[in-house]
């Protein structure tokens, strides 16, 4: 449940910040007439993300077991790729997000209502589609037959909306760069579990070999139905009897990705100034 809460919080907060920046800029520049197109674009983006999530969930139920596993595995890998790109992009642009959105909004204001709707739709829609896909993949991986994964996502999204409102009202100030770095690192750990589960799905669909080749089996020590087994699965997508391929994929993704993400950003060395006497 915690991992799904983290996904809802992290992804939802990005969308909330985008909305707050757009709305605050229009209010401060006395362009309240442009608020309706912005809200219209946001509403369309939310509806599209919700519809995409419903299509993934209900559309997959009509497939055979093998096709469901193949689809689930493929989409899990795609979701991890998108989330990995997203956390690195946000880490790089968090400091400049406001100025970037202001520039886009200025251009849209000059073009008219349609451009405003499109700007809000694209700004929020990308986050919404990524969220829907990763939430579906994570819930699919961590589902234990209870509504707890979806409840965790819902609580995360509600927290994100509350934080976004507090940001807008000026009641909350945090270092966004540090916040996205820490939550991004935790999200990489969650993504590693989703990726390993995705490869397991492809093994169950007979797309990849090695389903019976277990790396280890500690089900007797950590029963999957115990409270701590459920906790580990909910937070890290832990499986007490993973295949060798799952463990290999988990390690090959987690170690280099986390190391690159947490590495200090590179700084460009200043160009040396030559002394006039040297010329």
Coordinates of C-alpha atoms in Angstrom, one line a residue:
X1 CA 0.0 0.0 0.0
X2 CA 2.9 2.4 0.8
X3 CA 4.4 2.0 -2.7
X4 CA 1.1 2.8 -4.3
X5 CA 0.6 5.8 -2.0
X6 CA 4.1 7.0 -3.0
X7 CA 3.2 6.7 -6.7
X8 CA 0.0 8.6 -6.2
X9 CA 1.7 11.3 -4.1
X10 CA 4.7 11.7 -6.4
X11 CA 2.8 11.7 -9.7
X12 CA -0.1 13.6 -8.4
X13 CA 2.1 16.3 -6.9
X14 CA 3.8 17.0 -10.2
X15 CA 0.4 17.5 -11.9
X16 CA -0.8 19.6 -8.9
X17 CA 2.3 21.9 -9.2
X18 CA 1.7 22.3 -12.9
X19 CA -1.9 23.4 -12.3
X20 CA -0.9 25.7 -9.4
X21 CA 1.8 27.4 -11.5
X22 CA -0.6 27.9 -14.5
X23 CA -3.5 29.3 -12.3
X24 CA -1.3 31.5 -10.1
X25 CA 0.4 33.0 -13.2
X26 CA -2.9 33.9 -14.8
X27 CA -4.3 35.4 -11.5
X28 CA -1.1 37.5 -10.9
X29 CA -1.1 38.8 -14.5
X30 CA -4.8 39.7 -14.2
X31 CA -5.8 37.2 -17.0
X32 CA -8.7 35.5 -15.1
X33 CA -10.6 35.3 -18.4
X34 CA -8.2 32.6 -19.4
X35 CA -8.9 30.4 -16.4
X36 CA -11.9 28.6 -18.0
X37 CA -9.9 27.3 -21.0
X38 CA -7.2 26.1 -18.6
X39 CA -9.7 24.3 -16.4
X40 CA -11.3 22.8 -19.5
X41 CA -7.9 21.4 -20.7
X42 CA -7.2 20.0 -17.2
X43 CA -10.6 18.3 -17.1
X44 CA -10.1 16.7 -20.5
X45 CA -6.6 15.5 -19.4
X46 CA -8.0 13.9 -16.2
X47 CA -10.8 12.3 -18.1
X48 CA -8.4 10.9 -20.7
X49 CA -6.1 9.5 -17.9
X50 CA -9.1 7.9 -16.1
X51 CA -10.4 6.4 -19.4
X52 CA -7.0 5.0 -20.2
X53 CA -6.7 3.4 -16.8
X54 CA -10.2 1.9 -17.2
X55 CA -9.4 0.6 -20.7
X56 CA -6.3 -1.1 -19.3
X57 CA -8.1 -2.7 -16.4
X58 CA -11.4 -3.8 -18.1
X59 CA -9.9 -4.5 -21.5
X60 CA -7.4 -6.9 -20.2
X61 CA -10.1 -9.0 -18.5
X62 CA -11.4 -10.1 -21.8
X63 CA -8.1 -11.7 -22.8
X64 CA -6.8 -15.3 -22.2
X65 CA -4.5 -15.9 -19.3
X66 CA -1.5 -16.0 -21.5
X67 CA -2.5 -12.8 -23.3
X68 CA -3.1 -11.1 -20.0
X69 CA 0.3 -12.0 -18.7
X70 CA 2.0 -10.9 -21.9
X71 CA 0.1 -7.6 -21.8
X72 CA 0.8 -7.1 -18.2
X73 CA 4.5 -7.8 -18.5
X74 CA 4.9 -5.6 -21.6
X75 CA 3.0 -2.6 -20.0
X76 CA 5.0 -3.0 -16.8
X77 CA 8.3 -2.7 -18.7
X78 CA 6.9 0.3 -20.6
X79 CA 5.7 1.9 -17.4
X80 CA 9.1 1.5 -15.7
X81 CA 10.8 3.1 -18.8
X82 CA 8.4 6.1 -18.7
X83 CA 8.8 6.6 -14.9
X84 CA 12.6 6.3 -15.1
X85 CA 12.6 9.0 -17.8
X86 CA 10.2 11.1 -15.7
X87 CA 12.2 11.0 -12.5
X88 CA 15.4 12.0 -14.3
X89 CA 13.6 14.7 -16.2
X90 CA 12.0 16.2 -13.0
X91 CA 15.4 16.1 -11.2
X92 CA 17.0 18.1 -14.0
X93 CA 14.1 20.6 -14.5
X94 CA 12.5 21.0 -11.1
X95 CA 14.4 24.3 -10.5
X96 CA 13.2 25.7 -13.8
X97 CA 9.7 24.3 -14.1
X98 CA 8.0 27.6 -13.3
X99 CA 9.8 29.6 -15.9
X100 CA 9.3 26.9 -18.5
X101 CA 5.5 26.8 -17.9
X102 CA 5.3 30.6 -17.9
X103 CA 6.9 30.7 -21.3
X104 CA 4.5 28.2 -22.7
X105 CA 1.5 30.0 -21.2
X106 CA 2.6 33.4 -22.6
X107 CA 2.8 31.9 -26.1
X108 CA -0.7 30.2 -25.7
X109 CA -2.2 33.5 -24.5
X110 CA -1.1 35.2 -27.6
X111 CA -2.6 32.4 -29.8
X112 CA -6.1 32.3 -28.2
X113 CA -8.5 30.0 -26.4
X114 CA -7.7 26.8 -28.2
X115 CA -4.0 27.1 -27.5
X116 CA -4.8 27.6 -23.8
X117 CA -6.8 24.4 -23.7
X118 CA -4.1 22.5 -25.5
X119 CA -1.4 23.9 -23.2
X120 CA -3.2 22.8 -20.0
X121 CA -4.1 19.5 -21.6
X122 CA -0.6 18.6 -22.6
X123 CA 0.9 19.8 -19.4
X124 CA -1.4 17.7 -17.2
X125 CA -2.2 14.9 -19.7
X126 CA 1.3 13.6 -19.9
X127 CA 1.5 13.3 -16.2
X128 CA -2.0 11.7 -16.1
X129 CA -1.2 9.0 -18.7
X130 CA 2.1 8.1 -17.1
X131 CA 0.4 7.9 -13.7
X132 CA -2.4 5.7 -15.1
X133 CA 0.0 3.3 -16.7
X134 CA 2.4 3.0 -13.8
X135 CA -0.4 2.8 -11.2
X136 CA -2.0 0.0 -13.2
X137 CA 1.3 -1.9 -13.5
X138 CA 2.1 -1.4 -9.8
X139 CA -1.4 -2.4 -8.6
X140 CA -1.2 -5.4 -11.0
X141 CA 2.1 -6.4 -9.5
X142 CA 1.2 -5.8 -5.8
X143 CA -2.5 -6.9 -5.9
X144 CA -3.4 -9.3 -3.1
X145 CA -7.1 -9.5 -3.8
X146 CA -7.9 -6.5 -1.6
X147 CA -8.6 -2.8 -2.4
X148 CA -5.6 -1.7 -0.4
X149 CA -3.3 -0.9 -3.5
X150 CA -6.0 1.3 -5.0
X151 CA -6.7 2.9 -1.6
X152 CA -3.0 3.7 -1.3
X153 CA -3.1 5.4 -4.8
X154 CA -6.2 7.4 -3.9
X155 CA -4.8 8.6 -0.6
X156 CA -1.6 9.6 -2.4
X157 CA -3.5 11.6 -5.0
X158 CA -5.6 13.3 -2.3
X159 CA -2.5 14.2 -0.4
X160 CA -1.0 15.6 -3.6
X161 CA -4.1 17.8 -4.2
X162 CA -4.0 19.1 -0.7
X163 CA -0.3 19.9 -0.9
X164 CA -0.9 21.6 -4.3
X165 CA -3.6 23.8 -2.7
X166 CA -1.3 24.7 0.2
X167 CA 1.4 25.6 -2.3
X168 CA -1.0 27.8 -4.1
X169 CA -2.1 29.5 -0.9
X170 CA 1.5 30.1 0.1
X171 CA 1.0 28.1 3.3
X172 CA 3.6 25.5 2.5
X173 CA 7.2 26.0 1.3
X174 CA 9.6 23.1 0.8
X175 CA 12.7 22.5 -1.3
X176 CA 11.1 20.9 -4.3
X177 CA 14.5 19.8 -5.8
X178 CA 15.2 17.8 -2.6
X179 CA 11.7 16.5 -2.4
X180 CA 11.7 15.1 -5.9
X181 CA 15.2 13.7 -5.4
X182 CA 14.2 11.7 -2.3
X183 CA 10.8 10.5 -3.7
X184 CA 12.4 9.8 -7.0
X185 CA 14.9 7.5 -5.4
X186 CA 12.2 5.6 -3.6
X187 CA 10.2 5.4 -6.8
X188 CA 13.2 3.9 -8.6
X189 CA 13.2 1.1 -5.9
X190 CA 9.4 0.6 -6.5
X191 CA 10.0 0.6 -10.3
X192 CA 12.7 -2.2 -9.9
X193 CA 10.1 -4.4 -8.3
X194 CA 7.5 -3.6 -11.0
X195 CA 10.1 -4.4 -13.7
X196 CA 11.0 -7.8 -12.1
X197 CA 7.3 -8.6 -11.9
X198 CA 6.9 -7.6 -15.5
X199 CA 9.5 -10.1 -16.6
X200 CA 7.9 -12.8 -14.4
X201 CA 4.6 -12.1 -16.3
X202 CA 6.4 -12.6 -19.6
X203 CA 7.8 -15.9 -18.3
X204 CA 4.3 -17.0 -17.3
X205 CA 3.1 -16.1 -20.8
X206 CA 5.9 -18.4 -22.2
X207 CA 7.5 -15.4 -23.9
X208 CA 10.6 -15.8 -21.8
X209 CA 12.2 -19.1 -20.5
X210 CA 13.2 -19.9 -16.9
X211 CA 9.9 -19.9 -15.0
X212 CA 10.9 -22.9 -12.9
X213 CA 14.5 -21.7 -12.4
X214 CA 14.2 -20.2 -8.9
X215 CA 17.0 -18.0 -7.6
X216 CA 16.0 -18.9 -4.1
X217 CA 12.9 -19.8 -2.1
X218 CA 12.4 -18.5 1.4
X219 CA 8.6 -18.9 1.5
X220 CA 9.0 -20.9 4.7
X221 CA 10.8 -18.0 6.4
X222 CA 8.7 -15.2 4.9
X223 CA 5.3 -16.6 4.0
X224 CA 3.5 -14.5 1.3
X225 CA 0.3 -14.4 3.4
X226 CA 2.0 -13.2 6.6
X227 CA 1.7 -9.6 7.7
X228 CA 5.4 -9.0 7.0
X229 CA 5.3 -10.8 3.7
X230 CA 2.4 -8.7 2.7
X231 CA 4.2 -5.6 3.8
X232 CA 7.3 -6.4 1.9
X233 CA 5.3 -7.2 -1.2
X234 CA 3.2 -4.0 -0.9
X235 CA 6.3 -1.7 -0.4
X236 CA 9.0 -3.4 -2.6
X237 CA 7.0 -5.9 -4.7
X238 CA 9.0 -8.5 -2.8
X239 CA 8.6 -12.1 -3.9
X240 CA 10.0 -14.9 -1.6
X241 CA 10.5 -17.3 -4.6
X242 CA 11.7 -15.2 -7.6
X243 CA 13.2 -16.7 -10.7
X244 CA 16.8 -16.1 -11.6
X245 CA 15.8 -13.8 -14.4
X246 CA 13.7 -11.7 -12.0
X247 CA 16.6 -11.2 -9.6
X248 CA 19.1 -10.5 -12.5
X249 CA 16.8 -7.9 -14.0
X250 CA 16.1 -6.3 -10.6
X251 CA 19.8 -5.9 -9.8
X252 CA 20.8 -4.7 -13.4
X253 CA 18.1 -2.0 -13.2
X254 CA 18.2 -0.9 -9.6
X255 CA 22.0 -0.5 -8.9
X256 CA 23.0 1.6 -12.0
X257 CA 19.8 3.6 -12.1
X258 CA 19.9 4.5 -8.4
X259 CA 23.6 5.3 -8.6
X260 CA 23.1 7.6 -11.6
X261 CA 20.0 9.3 -10.1
X262 CA 21.6 10.0 -6.7
X263 CA 25.0 11.1 -8.2
X264 CA 25.7 14.8 -7.8
X265 CA 24.9 16.8 -10.9
X266 CA 27.9 17.7 -13.1
X267 CA 29.1 21.2 -13.1
X268 CA 30.6 22.9 -16.1
X269 CA 34.1 24.1 -15.4
X270 CA 34.6 27.9 -16.0
X271 CA 36.6 28.8 -19.1
X272 CA 40.0 30.0 -18.0
X273 CA 40.8 33.7 -18.7
X274 CA 44.2 34.2 -20.3
X275 CA 46.3 37.0 -18.8
X276 CA 47.2 39.8 -21.2
X277 CA 50.9 39.1 -20.6
X278 CA 50.6 35.6 -22.0
X279 CA 49.4 36.9 -25.4

